[in-house]
Short mmCIF file of C-alpha atoms in Angstrom, two decimals:
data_model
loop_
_atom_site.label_atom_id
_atom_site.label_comp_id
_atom_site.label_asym_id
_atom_site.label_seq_id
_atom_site.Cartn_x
_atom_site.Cartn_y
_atom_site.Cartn_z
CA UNK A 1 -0.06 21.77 -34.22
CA UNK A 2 -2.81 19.83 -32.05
CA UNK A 3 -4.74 21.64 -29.69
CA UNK A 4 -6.81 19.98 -26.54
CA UNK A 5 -9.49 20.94 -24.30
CA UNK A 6 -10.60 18.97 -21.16
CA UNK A 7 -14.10 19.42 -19.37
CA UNK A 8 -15.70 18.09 -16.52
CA UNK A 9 -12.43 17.65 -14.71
CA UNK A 10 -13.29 18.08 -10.96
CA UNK A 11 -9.41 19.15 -9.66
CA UNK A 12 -8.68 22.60 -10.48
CA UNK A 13 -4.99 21.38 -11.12
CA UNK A 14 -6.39 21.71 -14.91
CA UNK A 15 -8.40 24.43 -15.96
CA UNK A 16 -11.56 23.16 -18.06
CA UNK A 17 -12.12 24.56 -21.62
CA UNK A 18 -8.85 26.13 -22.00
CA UNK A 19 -6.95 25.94 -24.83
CA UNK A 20 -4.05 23.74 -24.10
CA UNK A 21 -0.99 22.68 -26.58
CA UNK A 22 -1.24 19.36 -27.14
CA UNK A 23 2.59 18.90 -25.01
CA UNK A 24 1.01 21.19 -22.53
CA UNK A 25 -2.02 18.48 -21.98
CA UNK A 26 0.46 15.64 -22.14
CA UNK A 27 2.60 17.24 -19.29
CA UNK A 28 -0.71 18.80 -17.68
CA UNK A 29 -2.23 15.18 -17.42
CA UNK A 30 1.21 13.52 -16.74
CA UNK A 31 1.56 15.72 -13.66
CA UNK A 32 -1.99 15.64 -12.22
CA UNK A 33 -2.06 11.85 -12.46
CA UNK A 34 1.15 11.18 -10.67
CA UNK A 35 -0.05 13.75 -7.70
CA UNK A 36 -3.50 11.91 -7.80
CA UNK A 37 -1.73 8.40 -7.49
CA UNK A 38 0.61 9.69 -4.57
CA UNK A 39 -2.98 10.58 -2.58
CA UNK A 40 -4.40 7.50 -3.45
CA UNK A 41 -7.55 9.37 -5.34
CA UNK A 42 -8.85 9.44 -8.68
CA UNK A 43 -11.04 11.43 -10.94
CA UNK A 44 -11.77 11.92 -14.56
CA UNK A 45 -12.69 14.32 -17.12
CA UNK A 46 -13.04 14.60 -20.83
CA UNK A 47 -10.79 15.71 -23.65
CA UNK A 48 -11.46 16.85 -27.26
CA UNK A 49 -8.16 16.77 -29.58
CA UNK A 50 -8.65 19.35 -32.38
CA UNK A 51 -6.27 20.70 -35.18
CA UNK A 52 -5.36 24.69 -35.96
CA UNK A 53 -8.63 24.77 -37.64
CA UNK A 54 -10.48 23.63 -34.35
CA UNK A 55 -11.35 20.28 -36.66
CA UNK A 56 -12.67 17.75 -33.82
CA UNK A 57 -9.49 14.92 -34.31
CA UNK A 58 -10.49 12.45 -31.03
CA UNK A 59 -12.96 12.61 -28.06
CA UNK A 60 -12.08 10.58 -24.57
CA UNK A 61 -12.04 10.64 -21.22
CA UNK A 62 -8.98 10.61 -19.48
CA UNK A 63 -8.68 8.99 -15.91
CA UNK A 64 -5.65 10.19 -13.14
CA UNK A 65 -4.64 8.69 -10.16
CA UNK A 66 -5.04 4.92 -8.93
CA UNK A 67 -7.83 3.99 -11.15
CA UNK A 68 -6.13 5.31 -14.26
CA UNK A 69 -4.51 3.12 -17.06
CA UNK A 70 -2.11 5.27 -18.97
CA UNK A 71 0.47 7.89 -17.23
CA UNK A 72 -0.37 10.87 -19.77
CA UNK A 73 -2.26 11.95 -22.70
CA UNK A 74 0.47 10.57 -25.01
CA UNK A 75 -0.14 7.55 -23.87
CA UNK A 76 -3.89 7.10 -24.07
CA UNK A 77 -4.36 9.06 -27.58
CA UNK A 78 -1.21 6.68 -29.05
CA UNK A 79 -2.76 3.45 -28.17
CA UNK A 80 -6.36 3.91 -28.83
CA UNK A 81 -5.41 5.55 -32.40
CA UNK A 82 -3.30 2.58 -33.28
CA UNK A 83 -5.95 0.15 -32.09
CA UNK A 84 -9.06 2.34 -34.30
CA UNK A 85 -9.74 0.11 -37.54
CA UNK A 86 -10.86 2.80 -39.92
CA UNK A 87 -11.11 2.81 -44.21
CA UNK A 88 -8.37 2.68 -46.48
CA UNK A 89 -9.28 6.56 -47.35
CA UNK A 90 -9.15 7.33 -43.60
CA UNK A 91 -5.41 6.00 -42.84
CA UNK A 92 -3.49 9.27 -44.25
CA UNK A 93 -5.11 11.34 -41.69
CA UNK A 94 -4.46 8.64 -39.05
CA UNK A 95 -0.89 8.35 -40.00
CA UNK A 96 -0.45 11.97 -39.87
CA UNK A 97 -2.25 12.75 -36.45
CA UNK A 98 -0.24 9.62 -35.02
CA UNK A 99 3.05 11.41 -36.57
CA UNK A 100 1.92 14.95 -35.04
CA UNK A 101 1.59 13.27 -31.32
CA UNK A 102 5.16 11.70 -31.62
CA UNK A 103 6.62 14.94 -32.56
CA UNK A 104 4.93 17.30 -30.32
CA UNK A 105 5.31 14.84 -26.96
CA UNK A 106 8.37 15.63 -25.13
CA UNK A 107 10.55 12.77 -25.09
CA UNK A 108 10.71 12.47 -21.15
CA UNK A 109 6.60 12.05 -21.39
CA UNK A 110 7.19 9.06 -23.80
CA UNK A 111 8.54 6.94 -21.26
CA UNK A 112 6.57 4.54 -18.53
CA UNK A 113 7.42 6.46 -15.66
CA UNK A 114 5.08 6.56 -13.44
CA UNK A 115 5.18 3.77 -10.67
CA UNK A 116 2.41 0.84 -11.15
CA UNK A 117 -0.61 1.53 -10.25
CA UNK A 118 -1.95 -0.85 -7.01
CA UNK A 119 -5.12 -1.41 -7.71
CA UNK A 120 -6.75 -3.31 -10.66
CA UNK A 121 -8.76 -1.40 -12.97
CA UNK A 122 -12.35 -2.13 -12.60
CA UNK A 123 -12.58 -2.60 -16.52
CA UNK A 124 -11.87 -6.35 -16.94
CA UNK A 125 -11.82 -7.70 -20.87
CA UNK A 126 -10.86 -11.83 -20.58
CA UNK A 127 -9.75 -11.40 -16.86
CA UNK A 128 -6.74 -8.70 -18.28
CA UNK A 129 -6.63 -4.78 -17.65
CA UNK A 130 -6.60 -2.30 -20.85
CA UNK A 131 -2.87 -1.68 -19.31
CA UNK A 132 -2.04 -5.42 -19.21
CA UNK A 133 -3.14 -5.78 -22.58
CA UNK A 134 -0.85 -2.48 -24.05
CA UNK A 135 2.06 -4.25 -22.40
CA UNK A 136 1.93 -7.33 -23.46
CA UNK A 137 1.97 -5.49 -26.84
CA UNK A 138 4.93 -3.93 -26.45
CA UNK A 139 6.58 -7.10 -25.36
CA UNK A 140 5.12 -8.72 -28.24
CA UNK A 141 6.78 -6.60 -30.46
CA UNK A 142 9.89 -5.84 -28.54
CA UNK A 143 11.87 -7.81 -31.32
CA UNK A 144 9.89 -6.67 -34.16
CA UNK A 145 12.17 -4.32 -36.57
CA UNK A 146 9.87 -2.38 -38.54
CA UNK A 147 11.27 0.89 -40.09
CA UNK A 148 8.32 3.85 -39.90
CA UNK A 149 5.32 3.97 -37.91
CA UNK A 150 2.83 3.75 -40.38
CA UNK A 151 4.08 -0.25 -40.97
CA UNK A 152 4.09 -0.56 -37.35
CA UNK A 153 0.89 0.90 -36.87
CA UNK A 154 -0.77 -0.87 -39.90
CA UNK A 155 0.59 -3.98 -38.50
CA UNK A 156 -1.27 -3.81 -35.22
CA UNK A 157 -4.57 -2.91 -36.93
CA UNK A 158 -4.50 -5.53 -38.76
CA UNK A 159 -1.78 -8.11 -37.77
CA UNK A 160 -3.40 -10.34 -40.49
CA UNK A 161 -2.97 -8.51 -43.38
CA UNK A 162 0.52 -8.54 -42.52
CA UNK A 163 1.50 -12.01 -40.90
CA UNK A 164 4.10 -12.68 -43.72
CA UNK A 165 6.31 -10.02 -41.55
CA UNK A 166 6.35 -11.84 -38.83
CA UNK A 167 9.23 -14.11 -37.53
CA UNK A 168 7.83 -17.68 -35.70
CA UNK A 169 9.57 -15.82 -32.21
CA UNK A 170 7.40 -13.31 -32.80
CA UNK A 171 4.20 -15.16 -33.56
CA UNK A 172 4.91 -16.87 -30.32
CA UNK A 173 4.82 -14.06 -28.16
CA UNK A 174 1.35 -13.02 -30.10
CA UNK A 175 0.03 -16.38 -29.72
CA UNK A 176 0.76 -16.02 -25.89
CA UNK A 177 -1.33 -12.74 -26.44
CA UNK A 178 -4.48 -14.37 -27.70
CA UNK A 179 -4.54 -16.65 -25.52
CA UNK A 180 -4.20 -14.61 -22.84
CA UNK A 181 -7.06 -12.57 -23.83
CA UNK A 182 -9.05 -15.20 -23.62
CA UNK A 183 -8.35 -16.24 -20.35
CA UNK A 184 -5.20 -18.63 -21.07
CA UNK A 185 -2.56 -16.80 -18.95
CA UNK A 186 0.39 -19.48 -18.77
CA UNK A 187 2.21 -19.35 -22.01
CA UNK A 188 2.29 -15.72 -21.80
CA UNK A 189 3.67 -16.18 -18.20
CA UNK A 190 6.41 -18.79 -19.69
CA UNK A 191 7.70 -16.07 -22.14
CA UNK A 192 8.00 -13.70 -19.74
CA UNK A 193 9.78 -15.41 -16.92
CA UNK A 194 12.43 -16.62 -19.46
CA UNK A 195 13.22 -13.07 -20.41
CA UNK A 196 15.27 -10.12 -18.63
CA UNK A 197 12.32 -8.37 -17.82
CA UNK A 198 11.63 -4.32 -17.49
CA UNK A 199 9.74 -2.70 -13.90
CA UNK A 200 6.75 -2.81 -16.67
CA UNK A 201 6.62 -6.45 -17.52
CA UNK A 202 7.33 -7.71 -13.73
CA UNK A 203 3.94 -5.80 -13.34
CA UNK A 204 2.63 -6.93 -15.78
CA UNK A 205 3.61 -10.27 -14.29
CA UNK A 206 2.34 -10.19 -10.89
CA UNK A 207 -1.11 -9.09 -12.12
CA UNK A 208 -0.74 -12.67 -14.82
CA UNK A 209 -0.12 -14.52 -11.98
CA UNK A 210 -3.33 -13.15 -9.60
CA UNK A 211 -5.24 -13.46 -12.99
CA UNK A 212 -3.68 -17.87 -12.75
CA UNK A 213 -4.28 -17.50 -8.37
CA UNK A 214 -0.56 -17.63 -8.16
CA UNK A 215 -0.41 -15.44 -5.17
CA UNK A 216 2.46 -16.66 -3.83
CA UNK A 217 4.53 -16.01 -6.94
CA UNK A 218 3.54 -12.27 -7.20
CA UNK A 219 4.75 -12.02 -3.77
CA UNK A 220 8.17 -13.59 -4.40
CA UNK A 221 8.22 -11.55 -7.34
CA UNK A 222 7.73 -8.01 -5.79
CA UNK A 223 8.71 -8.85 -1.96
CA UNK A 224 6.15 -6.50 -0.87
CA UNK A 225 2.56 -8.01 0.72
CA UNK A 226 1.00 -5.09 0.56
CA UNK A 227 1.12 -4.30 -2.38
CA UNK A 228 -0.13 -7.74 -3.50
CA UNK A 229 -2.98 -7.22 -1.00
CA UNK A 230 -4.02 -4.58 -2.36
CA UNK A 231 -4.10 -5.60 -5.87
CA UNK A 232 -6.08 -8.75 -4.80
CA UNK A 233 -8.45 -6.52 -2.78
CA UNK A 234 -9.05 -4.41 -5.72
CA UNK A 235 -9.45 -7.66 -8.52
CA UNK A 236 -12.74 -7.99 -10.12
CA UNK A 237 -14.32 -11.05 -8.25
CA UNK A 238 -17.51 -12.04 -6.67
CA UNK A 239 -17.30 -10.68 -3.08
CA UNK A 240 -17.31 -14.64 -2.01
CA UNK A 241 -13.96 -15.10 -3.75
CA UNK A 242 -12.36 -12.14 -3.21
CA UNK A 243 -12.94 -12.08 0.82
CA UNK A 244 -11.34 -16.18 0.29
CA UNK A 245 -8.08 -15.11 -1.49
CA UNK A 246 -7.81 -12.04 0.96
CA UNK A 247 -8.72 -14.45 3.81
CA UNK A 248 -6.13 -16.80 2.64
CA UNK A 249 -3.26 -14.28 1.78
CA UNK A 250 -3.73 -13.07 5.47
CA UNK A 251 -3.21 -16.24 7.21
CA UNK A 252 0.23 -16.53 5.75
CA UNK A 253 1.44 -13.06 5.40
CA UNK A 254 -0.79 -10.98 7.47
CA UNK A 255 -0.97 -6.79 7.37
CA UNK A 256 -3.45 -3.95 8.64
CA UNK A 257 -4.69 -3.37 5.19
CA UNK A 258 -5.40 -7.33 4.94
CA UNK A 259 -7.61 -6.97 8.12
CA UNK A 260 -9.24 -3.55 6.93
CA UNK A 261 -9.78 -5.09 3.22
CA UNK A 262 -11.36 -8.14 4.65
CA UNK A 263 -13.41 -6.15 7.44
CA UNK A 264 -14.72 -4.32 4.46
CA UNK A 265 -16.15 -7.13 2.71
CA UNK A 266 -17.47 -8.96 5.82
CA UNK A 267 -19.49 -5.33 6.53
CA UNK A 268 -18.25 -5.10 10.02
CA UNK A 269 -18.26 -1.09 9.86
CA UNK A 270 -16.92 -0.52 13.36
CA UNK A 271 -13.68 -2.46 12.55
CA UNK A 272 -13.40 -0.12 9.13
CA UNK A 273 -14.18 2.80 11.06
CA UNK A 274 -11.76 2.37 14.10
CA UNK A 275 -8.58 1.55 11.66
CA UNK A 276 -6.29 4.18 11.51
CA UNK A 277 -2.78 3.17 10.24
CA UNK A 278 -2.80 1.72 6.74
CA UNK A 279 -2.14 2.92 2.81
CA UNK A 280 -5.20 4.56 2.02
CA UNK A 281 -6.41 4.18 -1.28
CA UNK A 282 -9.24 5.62 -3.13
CA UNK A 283 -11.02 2.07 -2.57
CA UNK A 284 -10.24 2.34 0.80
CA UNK A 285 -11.08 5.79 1.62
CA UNK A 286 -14.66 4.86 -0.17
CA UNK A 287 -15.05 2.15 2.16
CA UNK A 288 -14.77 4.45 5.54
CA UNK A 289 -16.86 6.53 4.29
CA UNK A 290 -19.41 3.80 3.64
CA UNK A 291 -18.32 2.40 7.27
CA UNK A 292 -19.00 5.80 9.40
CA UNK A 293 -22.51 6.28 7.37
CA UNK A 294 -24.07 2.57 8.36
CA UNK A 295 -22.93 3.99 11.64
CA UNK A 296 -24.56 7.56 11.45
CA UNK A 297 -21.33 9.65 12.20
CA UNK A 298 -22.11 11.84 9.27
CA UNK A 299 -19.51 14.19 10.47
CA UNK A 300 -16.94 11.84 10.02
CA UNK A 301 -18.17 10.44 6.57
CA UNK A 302 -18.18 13.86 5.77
CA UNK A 303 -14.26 14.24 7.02
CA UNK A 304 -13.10 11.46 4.86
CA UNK A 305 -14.70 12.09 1.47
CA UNK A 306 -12.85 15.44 1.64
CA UNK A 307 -9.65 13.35 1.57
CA UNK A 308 -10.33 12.81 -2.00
CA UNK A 309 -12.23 14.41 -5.24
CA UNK A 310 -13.33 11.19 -5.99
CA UNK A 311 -16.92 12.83 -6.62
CA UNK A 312 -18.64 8.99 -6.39
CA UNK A 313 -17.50 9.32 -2.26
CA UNK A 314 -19.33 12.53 -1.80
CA UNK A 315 -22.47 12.22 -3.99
CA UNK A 316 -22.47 9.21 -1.64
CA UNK A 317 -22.44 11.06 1.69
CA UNK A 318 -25.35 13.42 -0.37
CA UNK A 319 -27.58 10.94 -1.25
CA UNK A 320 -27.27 9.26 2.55
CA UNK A 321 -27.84 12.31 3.70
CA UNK A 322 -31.08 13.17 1.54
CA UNK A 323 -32.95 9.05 1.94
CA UNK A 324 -32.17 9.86 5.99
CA UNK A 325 -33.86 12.80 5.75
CA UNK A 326 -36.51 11.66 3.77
CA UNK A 327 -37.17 8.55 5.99
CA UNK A 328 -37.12 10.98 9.29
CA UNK A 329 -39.77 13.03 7.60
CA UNK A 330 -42.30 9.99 6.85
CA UNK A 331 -41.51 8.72 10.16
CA UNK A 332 -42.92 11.72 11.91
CA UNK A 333 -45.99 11.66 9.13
CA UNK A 334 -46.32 8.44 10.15
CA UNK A 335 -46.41 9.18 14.26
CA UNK A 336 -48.46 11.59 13.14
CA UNK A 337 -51.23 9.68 11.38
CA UNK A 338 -54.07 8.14 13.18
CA UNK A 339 -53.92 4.48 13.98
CA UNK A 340 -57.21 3.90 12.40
CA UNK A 341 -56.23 5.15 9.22
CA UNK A 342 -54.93 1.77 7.79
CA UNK A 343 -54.28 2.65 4.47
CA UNK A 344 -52.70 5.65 4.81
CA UNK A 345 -49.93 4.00 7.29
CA UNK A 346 -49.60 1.45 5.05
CA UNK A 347 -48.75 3.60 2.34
CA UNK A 348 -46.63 5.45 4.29
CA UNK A 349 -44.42 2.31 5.66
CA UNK A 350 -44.07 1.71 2.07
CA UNK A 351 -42.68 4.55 1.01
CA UNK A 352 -40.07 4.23 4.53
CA UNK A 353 -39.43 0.78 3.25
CA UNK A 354 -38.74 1.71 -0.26
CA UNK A 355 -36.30 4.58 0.92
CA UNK A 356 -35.00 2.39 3.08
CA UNK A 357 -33.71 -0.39 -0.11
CA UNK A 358 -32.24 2.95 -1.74
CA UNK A 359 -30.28 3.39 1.43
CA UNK A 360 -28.95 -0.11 1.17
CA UNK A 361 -28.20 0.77 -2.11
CA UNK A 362 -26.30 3.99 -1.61
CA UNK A 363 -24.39 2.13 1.33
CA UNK A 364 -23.15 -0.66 -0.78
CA UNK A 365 -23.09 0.66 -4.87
CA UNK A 366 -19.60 -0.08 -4.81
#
């Protein structure tokens, strides 16, 4: 039996350092994501994976809510173990720990059940998201037939090794792969518009065709604008090309979270500030906070980064709160110090300037 301990998990919804069954971490994490992802908030925490003997199996951190990849611990532990090249020697143990997470997962926790996330993981590898990339797996090896799990498994180690079991339909969906990795969407977005397609491919989908600027077709795709807003709002782009495609998605198919997405980049706080009615995200959320501390409403700042446990938001509203004070108290040194003293103000104005840079900084880390 596998045994799993999380720490430095911030929502008390999981208990850090207790012993937990390795099905009551996968339902534990399952449970806690899909909450976080319904309140548009994230947070993360680490995990060890031991055996009976307490033998350290597999270390991560595990990420719930909207900036999250995989819907529970199944999830993560199954892909990254499959994708770990390790020695011949090493593979038994592999196997077996692979084998042990099948069996002790519920079957209703092996399924993709959680609705897409809507906002683009800030981890980009050749323009695709660690989820896009586990997808596209599966649907390159929907047709696959291989009988146990440690040929399927060996196989996507070290595809290779084993290219004589592939069929040429199959090498053309993991051609599509490659390419797509590096940056080559389209044939990958041929094969799967050709195909019936499950909820998890049209995601994967509408985030290929963002990836080619195909807004348009993500829309048609999913009928929804704001979804696709959001996803654009959240892609990893300079802040010059993401405020375009917003800008340009807008004109045509305009919404609140458009304008507050595209007010956020363009730093005009008061517009951020005064919007009330739209989904609020954990980007979002970040962003009035940011808004109400350029403007000094503290209080308010302070109101919003309790909407989530995002602990970024409120070491944010911390540090604002520490510079400010900081720059108040060399101000009044600095009234205080005689005009004649040259040096000394200039030393002091410094200092205000420097703080002031790390203010900038706090404001806009993002």
């Amino acid at each position: 039996m596998l045994f799993v301990r999380f720490t430095d998990v911030p929502d008390t919804r999981i208990q850090n350092y207790e012993r937990l069954t390795f099905a009551e971490a996968v339902i534990a994490t399952h449970d806690l994501h899909q909450a976080r992802s319904e309140e548009g908030t994230s947070c993360s925490g680490d995990f060890r994976l031991f055996d009976q003997k307490d033998e350290l199996l597999y270390r991560g951190t595990f990420t719930f809510g909207t900036e999250g990849t995989y819907p529970n611990l199944y999830h993560q532990v199954k892909d990254r173990v499959q994708r770990i090249r390790t020695k011949k020697e090493d593979n038994a143990k592999k196997m077996w720990l692979l084998d042990e997470i099948e069996a002790e997962t519920p079957d209703d926790y092996k399924r993709q059940s959680v609705k897409p996330i809507t906002t683009v993981s800030s981890t980009y590898q050749s323009r695709l998201t660690r989820l896009q990339r586990r997808l596209i797996y599966g649907a390159a090896t929907a047709g696959i037939l291989f009988t146990s799990l440690f040929t399927a498994t060996q196989w996507f180690i070290d595809k290779e090794a084993h290219a004589e079991q592939v069929t040429g339909g199959e090498q053309v969906w993991l051609d599509a792969y490659d390419q797509a990795l590096q940056g080559q969407e389209s044939s990958l977005i041929d094969l799967l518009e050709r195909k019936d397609r499950s909820e998890e491919e049209d995601s994967l989908l509408v985030d290929l065709y963002l990836a080619e600027r195909e807004d348009q077709k993500a829309l048609e795709l999913t009928d929804d604008p704001i979804l696709i807003e959001t996803k654009l709002a959240g892609l990893e782009l300079s802040d010059k090309e993401r405020l375009e495609r917003l800008q340009d998605f807008q004109a045509s198919h305009p919404t609140d979270e458009g304008a507050f997405d595209i007010a956020v980049l363009e730093r005009n706080h008061e517009t951020v500030a005064n919007t009330k009615d739209v989904e609020w995200t954990a980007l979002r959320i970040s962003a009035k906070v940011t808004a109400y501390l350029y403007l000094g409403d503290i209080e308010s700042a302070k109101e919003w980064a309790s909407k989530t446990n995002d602990s970024a938001v409120q070491e944010k509203v911390d540090n604002y709160q520490d510079i400010t004070s900081t720059i108040d108290g060399l101000n009044e040194k600095l009234k205080n110090t005689s005009s004649k003293d040259t040096s000394a103000r200039e030393k002091i104005q410094a200092a205000i300037a420097a703080e002031e840079v790390n203010l900038e900084t706090i404001l806009y880390s993002d």
